[in-house]
Amino acid sequence: MRKPGVNQTRRKIINFIREYYDEKGYAPAVRDIMKGCELSSTAVVQHHLKVLESEHQIERDSKVFRSIQLPDRKSTIRVPVLGTIAAGSPIPVLASDTWHTEAVDTLELSGEITRGKDVFALRVSGQSMIDALIDDGDIVLLEPVKRADNGDMVAAWLIKEEEVTLKRFFKEDGKVRLQPANTQMKPIYTDSSNISIQGRVVAVIRTL
Amino acid sequence: MRKPGVNQTRRKIINFIREYYDEKGYAPAVRDIMKGCELSSTAVVQHHLKVLESEHQIERDSKVFRSIQLPDRKSTIRVPVLGTIAAGSPIPVLASDTWHTEAVDTLELSGEITRGKDVFALRVSGQSMIDALIDDGDIVLLEPVKRADNGDMVAAWLIKEEEVTLKRFFKEDGKVRLQPANTQMKPIYTDSSNISIQGRVVAVIRTL
DNA sequence: TTGTTTTAAGAACAAGTGTACGATATAAAA
DNA sequence: TTTTATATCGTACACTTGTTCTTAAAACAA
């Protein structure tokens, strides 16, 4: 007899795969799914897996055991925490080759946050960036770029003032406007030659 | 002749496992390691895996294919994004049982951020929490608790005002002080009976 | 009804994979 | 030198696991 709803079983399978993976740390075998979803044949599982794969709900490598993957599982990235950033001190710049060996600490993040970009992280020391909504102890994720587009949040080194600041970047008539995220704070105007972009902020993480 | 340094091979194996996992999304088989590390027998790999396991460098389930795990790989957690939080609207409260099925969206996070707690996430809408250093579009991670200790950052529902706010919680002589994270903003004083704790903020994530 | 499609069942097969056994080799210790 | 411990090699076996085949029940349409 035909069991419950149509794709009910497939939903169950997806959930089971996720739970199994969370618990065990590796993907289930076809027979694991069979038992876990209370099916009595591997052929049933096989069939649903084929459908799910054609729908791009899962991925698997033929000929490889336990190779089922959920798309969002593939995207965790190891991010090196290079050091601490504070107003008045320059960001320690390292070649991206040496990142993974030099990093004091690393952070495991999902691609949803980094969006696949090659980033590094810095711990923020002090409240000098409070006007950019960045507090003491926060971690900022930076994409190492030298130039920025209008509206980007950047880590800028103010050469004359000898200060690093995190603000939104706007180019206006050869001058540069650095706009705090907090609209109640006033922007900084400076000459283009006075600033050096250290990186573009792609994310901020604060743990309490 | 005895090959290079003593545990040189084991280091190579560890690195290979990590790279293989990063590339493929599942753990290598013994024979994959054999080929990848230019060894000519599975027995060699087997021997080193045993040593590595006794040193707690890897974990594996006997009888389960492709079950090798590196300890730091196990600590990512799936967090359900339950909805949107905005000033004036209550937080949608769900039983933790239904989280994973009801969630519109999920976020893959490392245990370093959530610190192993059972949390849920909310997207912040609007700039009404700007004084708590939380901007429009931010994601807050909340631990579902009903009470808070002094100093905790909480999501509090102000009953009379019909408003949700994120502030630091301090109990003072039967009254409650809600202190904005931004020290330039003034605190809110209210009666204990007028607030209902919705959850404790454990982290804030902002992507730009 | 009849036919078609989808889902399920059970079993058998083929291939992937972990493990054990025996042997050799190098290095350090006795 | 003889031990002892560790690293390597080759191979065979047994178990795990993916795949296929046949049969059949249920849902849907004509």
PDB file of N, CA and C in Angstrom, chain A residues 62-124:
ATOM      1  N   SER A  62      29.081   9.249  -7.069  1.00  0.00           N
ATOM      2  CA  SER A  62      28.844   7.844  -7.367  1.00  0.00           C
ATOM      3  C   SER A  62      30.118   7.066  -7.073  1.00  0.00           C
ATOM      4  N   LYS A  63      29.961   5.857  -6.638  1.00  0.00           N
ATOM      5  CA  LYS A  63      31.087   4.962  -6.311  1.00  0.00           C
ATOM      6  C   LYS A  63      31.751   5.291  -4.977  1.00  0.00           C
ATOM      7  N   VAL A  64      31.340   6.359  -4.342  1.00  0.00           N
ATOM      8  CA  VAL A  64      31.953   6.689  -3.053  1.00  0.00           C
ATOM      9  C   VAL A  64      30.930   6.503  -1.935  1.00  0.00           C
ATOM     10  N   PHE A  65      31.271   5.656  -0.976  1.00  0.00           N
ATOM     11  CA  PHE A  65      30.358   5.379   0.116  1.00  0.00           C
ATOM     12  C   PHE A  65      30.227   6.595   1.026  1.00  0.00           C
ATOM     13  N   ARG A  66      29.066   6.745   1.563  1.00  0.00           N
ATOM     14  CA  ARG A  66      28.795   7.810   2.528  1.00  0.00           C
ATOM     15  C   ARG A  66      29.224   9.185   2.001  1.00  0.00           C
ATOM     16  N   SER A  67      28.856   9.441   0.770  1.00  0.00           N
ATOM     17  CA  SER A  67      29.283  10.723   0.181  1.00  0.00           C
ATOM     18  C   SER A  67      28.129  11.704   0.032  1.00  0.00           C
ATOM     19  N   ILE A  68      26.981  11.396   0.625  1.00  0.00           N
ATOM     20  CA  ILE A  68      25.848  12.321   0.532  1.00  0.00           C
ATOM     21  C   ILE A  68      26.186  13.633   1.228  1.00  0.00           C
ATOM     22  N   GLN A  69      25.889  14.735   0.549  1.00  0.00           N
ATOM     23  CA  GLN A  69      26.127  16.047   1.155  1.00  0.00           C
ATOM     24  C   GLN A  69      24.914  16.939   0.959  1.00  0.00           C
ATOM     25  N   LEU A  70      24.603  17.713   1.980  1.00  0.00           N
ATOM     26  CA  LEU A  70      23.615  18.772   1.832  1.00  0.00           C
ATOM     27  C   LEU A  70      24.373  20.017   1.403  1.00  0.00           C
ATOM     28  N   PRO A  71      23.859  20.751   0.431  1.00  0.00           N
ATOM     29  CA  PRO A  71      24.592  21.875  -0.173  1.00  0.00           C
ATOM     30  C   PRO A  71      25.171  22.849   0.850  1.00  0.00           C
ATOM     31  N   ASP A  72      24.413  23.164   1.902  1.00  0.00           N
ATOM     32  CA  ASP A  72      24.876  24.165   2.846  1.00  0.00           C
ATOM     33  C   ASP A  72      25.942  23.644   3.790  1.00  0.00           C
ATOM     34  N   ARG A  73      26.187  22.351   3.732  1.00  0.00           N
ATOM     35  CA  ARG A  73      27.188  21.756   4.618  1.00  0.00           C
ATOM     36  C   ARG A  73      28.608  21.992   4.123  1.00  0.00           C
ATOM     37  N   LYS A  74      28.695  22.299   2.849  1.00  0.00           N
ATOM     38  CA  LYS A  74      30.023  22.318   2.249  1.00  0.00           C
ATOM     39  C   LYS A  74      30.774  23.611   2.507  1.00  0.00           C
ATOM     40  N   SER A  75      30.069  24.581   3.089  1.00  0.00           N
ATOM     41  CA  SER A  75      30.602  25.920   2.980  1.00  0.00           C
ATOM     42  C   SER A  75      31.195  26.500   4.266  1.00  0.00           C
ATOM     43  N   THR A  76      31.739  25.697   5.137  1.00  0.00           N
ATOM     44  CA  THR A  76      32.393  26.303   6.289  1.00  0.00           C
ATOM     45  C   THR A  76      33.862  26.538   5.988  1.00  0.00           C
ATOM     46  N   ILE A  77      34.326  27.673   6.449  1.00  0.00           N
ATOM     47  CA  ILE A  77      35.656  28.131   6.087  1.00  0.00           C
ATOM     48  C   ILE A  77      36.454  28.431   7.350  1.00  0.00           C
ATOM     49  N   ARG A  78      37.741  28.125   7.300  1.00  0.00           N
ATOM     50  CA  ARG A  78      38.604  28.450   8.419  1.00  0.00           C
ATOM     51  C   ARG A  78      39.198  29.834   8.228  1.00  0.00           C
ATOM     52  N   VAL A  79      38.902  30.731   9.128  1.00  0.00           N
ATOM     53  CA  VAL A  79      39.356  32.115   9.001  1.00  0.00           C
ATOM     54  C   VAL A  79      40.435  32.391  10.041  1.00  0.00           C
ATOM     55  N   PRO A  80      41.568  32.904   9.597  1.00  0.00           N
ATOM     56  CA  PRO A  80      42.629  33.200  10.549  1.00  0.00           C
ATOM     57  C   PRO A  80      42.393  34.526  11.282  1.00  0.00           C
ATOM     58  N   VAL A  81      42.554  34.501  12.575  1.00  0.00           N
ATOM     59  CA  VAL A  81      42.482  35.733  13.362  1.00  0.00           C
ATOM     60  C   VAL A  81      43.907  36.256  13.482  1.00  0.00           C
ATOM     61  N   LEU A  82      44.177  37.347  12.761  1.00  0.00           N
ATOM     62  CA  LEU A  82      45.566  37.789  12.624  1.00  0.00           C
ATOM     63  C   LEU A  82      46.070  38.596  13.806  1.00  0.00           C
ATOM     64  N   GLY A  83      45.153  39.185  14.557  1.00  0.00           N
ATOM     65  CA  GLY A  83      45.626  39.974  15.680  1.00  0.00           C
ATOM     66  C   GLY A  83      44.573  40.936  16.165  1.00  0.00           C
ATOM     67  N   THR A  84      45.036  42.026  16.713  1.00  0.00           N
ATOM     68  CA  THR A  84      44.129  42.994  17.317  1.00  0.00           C
ATOM     69  C   THR A  84      44.226  44.317  16.590  1.00  0.00           C
ATOM     70  N   ILE A  85      43.089  44.975  16.433  1.00  0.00           N
ATOM     71  CA  ILE A  85      43.097  46.294  15.827  1.00  0.00           C
ATOM     72  C   ILE A  85      42.645  47.308  16.865  1.00  0.00           C
ATOM     73  N   ALA A  86      43.378  48.410  16.915  1.00  0.00           N
ATOM     74  CA  ALA A  86      43.012  49.476  17.845  1.00  0.00           C
ATOM     75  C   ALA A  86      43.309  50.804  17.179  1.00  0.00           C
ATOM     76  N   ALA A  87      42.581  51.816  17.557  1.00  0.00           N
ATOM     77  CA  ALA A  87      42.833  53.133  17.004  1.00  0.00           C
ATOM     78  C   ALA A  87      44.257  53.553  17.338  1.00  0.00           C
ATOM     79  N   GLY A  88      44.956  54.100  16.335  1.00  0.00           N
ATOM     80  CA  GLY A  88      46.312  54.553  16.589  1.00  0.00           C
ATOM     81  C   GLY A  88      47.361  53.541  16.187  1.00  0.00           C
ATOM     82  N   SER A  89      46.946  52.309  16.005  1.00  0.00           N
ATOM     83  CA  SER A  89      47.919  51.299  15.599  1.00  0.00           C
ATOM     84  C   SER A  89      47.545  50.751  14.231  1.00  0.00           C
ATOM     85  N   PRO A  90      48.544  50.529  13.392  1.00  0.00           N
ATOM     86  CA  PRO A  90      48.253  50.015  12.055  1.00  0.00           C
ATOM     87  C   PRO A  90      47.834  48.548  12.113  1.00  0.00           C
ATOM     88  N   ILE A  91      47.097  48.132  11.102  1.00  0.00           N
ATOM     89  CA  ILE A  91      46.719  46.720  11.011  1.00  0.00           C
ATOM     90  C   ILE A  91      47.940  45.910  10.605  1.00  0.00           C
ATOM     91  N   PRO A  92      48.208  44.853  11.302  1.00  0.00           N
ATOM     92  CA  PRO A  92      49.330  44.002  10.893  1.00  0.00           C
ATOM     93  C   PRO A  92      49.014  43.336   9.562  1.00  0.00           C
ATOM     94  N   VAL A  93      49.761  43.693   8.530  1.00  0.00           N
ATOM     95  CA  VAL A  93      49.484  43.162   7.196  1.00  0.00           C
ATOM     96  C   VAL A  93      50.407  41.981   6.907  1.00  0.00           C
ATOM     97  N   LEU A  94      49.788  40.911   6.494  1.00  0.00           N
ATOM     98  CA  LEU A  94      50.556  39.717   6.167  1.00  0.00           C
ATOM     99  C   LEU A  94      50.213  39.256   4.760  1.00  0.00           C
ATOM    100  N   ALA A  95      51.164  38.607   4.127  1.00  0.00           N
ATOM    101  CA  ALA A  95      50.878  38.019   2.827  1.00  0.00           C
ATOM    102  C   ALA A  95      49.887  36.875   3.039  1.00  0.00           C
ATOM    103  N   SER A  96      48.972  36.732   2.096  1.00  0.00           N
ATOM    104  CA  SER A  96      47.910  35.746   2.294  1.00  0.00           C
ATOM    105  C   SER A  96      48.455  34.317   2.307  1.00  0.00           C
ATOM    106  N   ASP A  97      49.676  34.138   1.794  1.00  0.00           N
ATOM    107  CA  ASP A  97      50.282  32.804   1.818  1.00  0.00           C
ATOM    108  C   ASP A  97      50.547  32.349   3.249  1.00  0.00           C
ATOM    109  N   THR A  98      50.961  33.304   4.057  1.00  0.00           N
ATOM    110  CA  THR A  98      51.406  32.934   5.403  1.00  0.00           C
ATOM    111  C   THR A  98      50.279  32.969   6.424  1.00  0.00           C
ATOM    112  N   TRP A  99      49.077  33.322   5.971  1.00  0.00           N
ATOM    113  CA  TRP A  99      47.958  33.440   6.881  1.00  0.00           C
ATOM    114  C   TRP A  99      47.810  32.239   7.798  1.00  0.00           C
ATOM    115  N   HIS A 100      47.707  31.103   7.158  1.00  0.00           N
ATOM    116  CA  HIS A 100      47.300  29.938   7.934  1.00  0.00           C
ATOM    117  C   HIS A 100      48.400  29.431   8.862  1.00  0.00           C
ATOM    118  N   THR A 101      49.616  29.793   8.553  1.00  0.00           N
ATOM    119  CA  THR A 101      50.686  29.356   9.437  1.00  0.00           C
ATOM    120  C   THR A 101      50.948  30.384  10.539  1.00  0.00           C
ATOM    121  N   GLU A 102      50.752  31.668  10.203  1.00  0.00           N
ATOM    122  CA  GLU A 102      51.075  32.720  11.147  1.00  0.00           C
ATOM    123  C   GLU A 102      49.952  32.971  12.152  1.00  0.00           C
ATOM    124  N   ALA A 103      48.724  32.615  11.769  1.00  0.00           N
ATOM    125  CA  ALA A 103      47.575  32.969  12.585  1.00  0.00           C
ATOM    126  C   ALA A 103      47.682  32.422  14.006  1.00  0.00           C
ATOM    127  N   VAL A 104      47.439  33.298  14.938  1.00  0.00           N
ATOM    128  CA  VAL A 104      47.441  32.897  16.341  1.00  0.00           C
ATOM    129  C   VAL A 104      46.260  31.980  16.611  1.00  0.00           C
ATOM    130  N   ASP A 105      45.148  32.372  16.014  1.00  0.00           N
ATOM    131  CA  ASP A 105      43.899  31.695  16.309  1.00  0.00           C
ATOM    132  C   ASP A 105      43.112  31.574  15.007  1.00  0.00           C
ATOM    133  N   THR A 106      42.204  30.653  14.954  1.00  0.00           N
ATOM    134  CA  THR A 106      41.353  30.569  13.781  1.00  0.00           C
ATOM    135  C   THR A 106      39.893  30.481  14.200  1.00  0.00           C
ATOM    136  N   LEU A 107      39.053  30.793  13.243  1.00  0.00           N
ATOM    137  CA  LEU A 107      37.624  30.824  13.481  1.00  0.00           C
ATOM    138  C   LEU A 107      36.979  30.002  12.378  1.00  0.00           C
ATOM    139  N   GLU A 108      36.052  29.149  12.756  1.00  0.00           N
ATOM    140  CA  GLU A 108      35.358  28.346  11.747  1.00  0.00           C
ATOM    141  C   GLU A 108      34.043  29.036  11.413  1.00  0.00           C
ATOM    142  N   LEU A 109      33.911  29.487  10.186  1.00  0.00           N
ATOM    143  CA  LEU A 109      32.713  30.237   9.826  1.00  0.00           C
ATOM    144  C   LEU A 109      32.026  29.635   8.619  1.00  0.00           C
ATOM    145  N   SER A 110      30.754  29.946   8.491  1.00  0.00           N
ATOM    146  CA  SER A 110      30.014  29.454   7.342  1.00  0.00           C
ATOM    147  C   SER A 110      30.186  30.402   6.177  1.00  0.00           C
ATOM    148  N   GLY A 111      30.047  29.867   4.987  1.00  0.00           N
ATOM    149  CA  GLY A 111      30.159  30.677   3.793  1.00  0.00           C
ATOM    150  C   GLY A 111      29.081  31.729   3.705  1.00  0.00           C
ATOM    151  N   GLU A 112      27.987  31.513   4.437  1.00  0.00           N
ATOM    152  CA  GLU A 112      26.912  32.499   4.433  1.00  0.00           C
ATOM    153  C   GLU A 112      27.406  33.832   4.964  1.00  0.00           C
ATOM    154  N   ILE A 113      28.323  33.778   5.907  1.00  0.00           N
ATOM    155  CA  ILE A 113      28.831  35.006   6.496  1.00  0.00           C
ATOM    156  C   ILE A 113      29.928  35.610   5.633  1.00  0.00           C
ATOM    157  N   THR A 114      30.881  34.781   5.241  1.00  0.00           N
ATOM    158  CA  THR A 114      32.012  35.304   4.476  1.00  0.00           C
ATOM    159  C   THR A 114      31.675  35.422   2.989  1.00  0.00           C
ATOM    160  N   ARG A 115      30.602  34.742   2.587  1.00  0.00           N
ATOM    161  CA  ARG A 115      30.180  34.703   1.185  1.00  0.00           C
ATOM    162  C   ARG A 115      31.321  34.276   0.269  1.00  0.00           C
ATOM    163  N   GLY A 116      32.072  33.322   0.760  1.00  0.00           N
ATOM    164  CA  GLY A 116      33.097  32.724  -0.075  1.00  0.00           C
ATOM    165  C   GLY A 116      34.339  33.560  -0.291  1.00  0.00           C
ATOM    166  N   LYS A 117      34.334  34.757   0.264  1.00  0.00           N
ATOM    167  CA  LYS A 117      35.503  35.604   0.050  1.00  0.00           C
ATOM    168  C   LYS A 117      36.676  35.152   0.912  1.00  0.00           C
ATOM    169  N   ASP A 118      37.865  35.489   0.466  1.00  0.00           N
ATOM    170  CA  ASP A 118      39.062  35.168   1.223  1.00  0.00           C
ATOM    171  C   ASP A 118      39.281  36.273   2.250  1.00  0.00           C
ATOM    172  N   VAL A 119      38.957  35.990   3.477  1.00  0.00           N
ATOM    173  CA  VAL A 119      38.977  37.042   4.486  1.00  0.00           C
ATOM    174  C   VAL A 119      39.902  36.695   5.642  1.00  0.00           C
ATOM    175  N   PHE A 120      40.216  37.719   6.420  1.00  0.00           N
ATOM    176  CA  PHE A 120      40.913  37.488   7.676  1.00  0.00           C
ATOM    177  C   PHE A 120      40.144  38.215   8.770  1.00  0.00           C
ATOM    178  N   ALA A 121      40.468  37.898  10.001  1.00  0.00           N
ATOM    179  CA  ALA A 121      39.716  38.477  11.113  1.00  0.00           C
ATOM    180  C   ALA A 121      40.637  39.241  12.047  1.00  0.00           C
ATOM    181  N   LEU A 122      40.082  40.246  12.697  1.00  0.00           N
ATOM    182  CA  LEU A 122      40.826  41.010  13.698  1.00  0.00           C
ATOM    183  C   LEU A 122      39.932  41.249  14.910  1.00  0.00           C
ATOM    184  N   ARG A 123      40.529  41.131  16.073  1.00  0.00           N
ATOM    185  CA  ARG A 123      39.789  41.495  17.282  1.00  0.00           C
ATOM    186  C   ARG A 123      39.919  42.994  17.502  1.00  0.00           C
ATOM    187  N   VAL A 124      38.831  43.611  17.874  1.00  0.00           N
ATOM    188  CA  VAL A 124      38.846  45.045  18.103  1.00  0.00           C
ATOM    189  C   VAL A 124      39.129  45.330  19.569  1.00  0.00           C
TER     190      VAL A 124
END
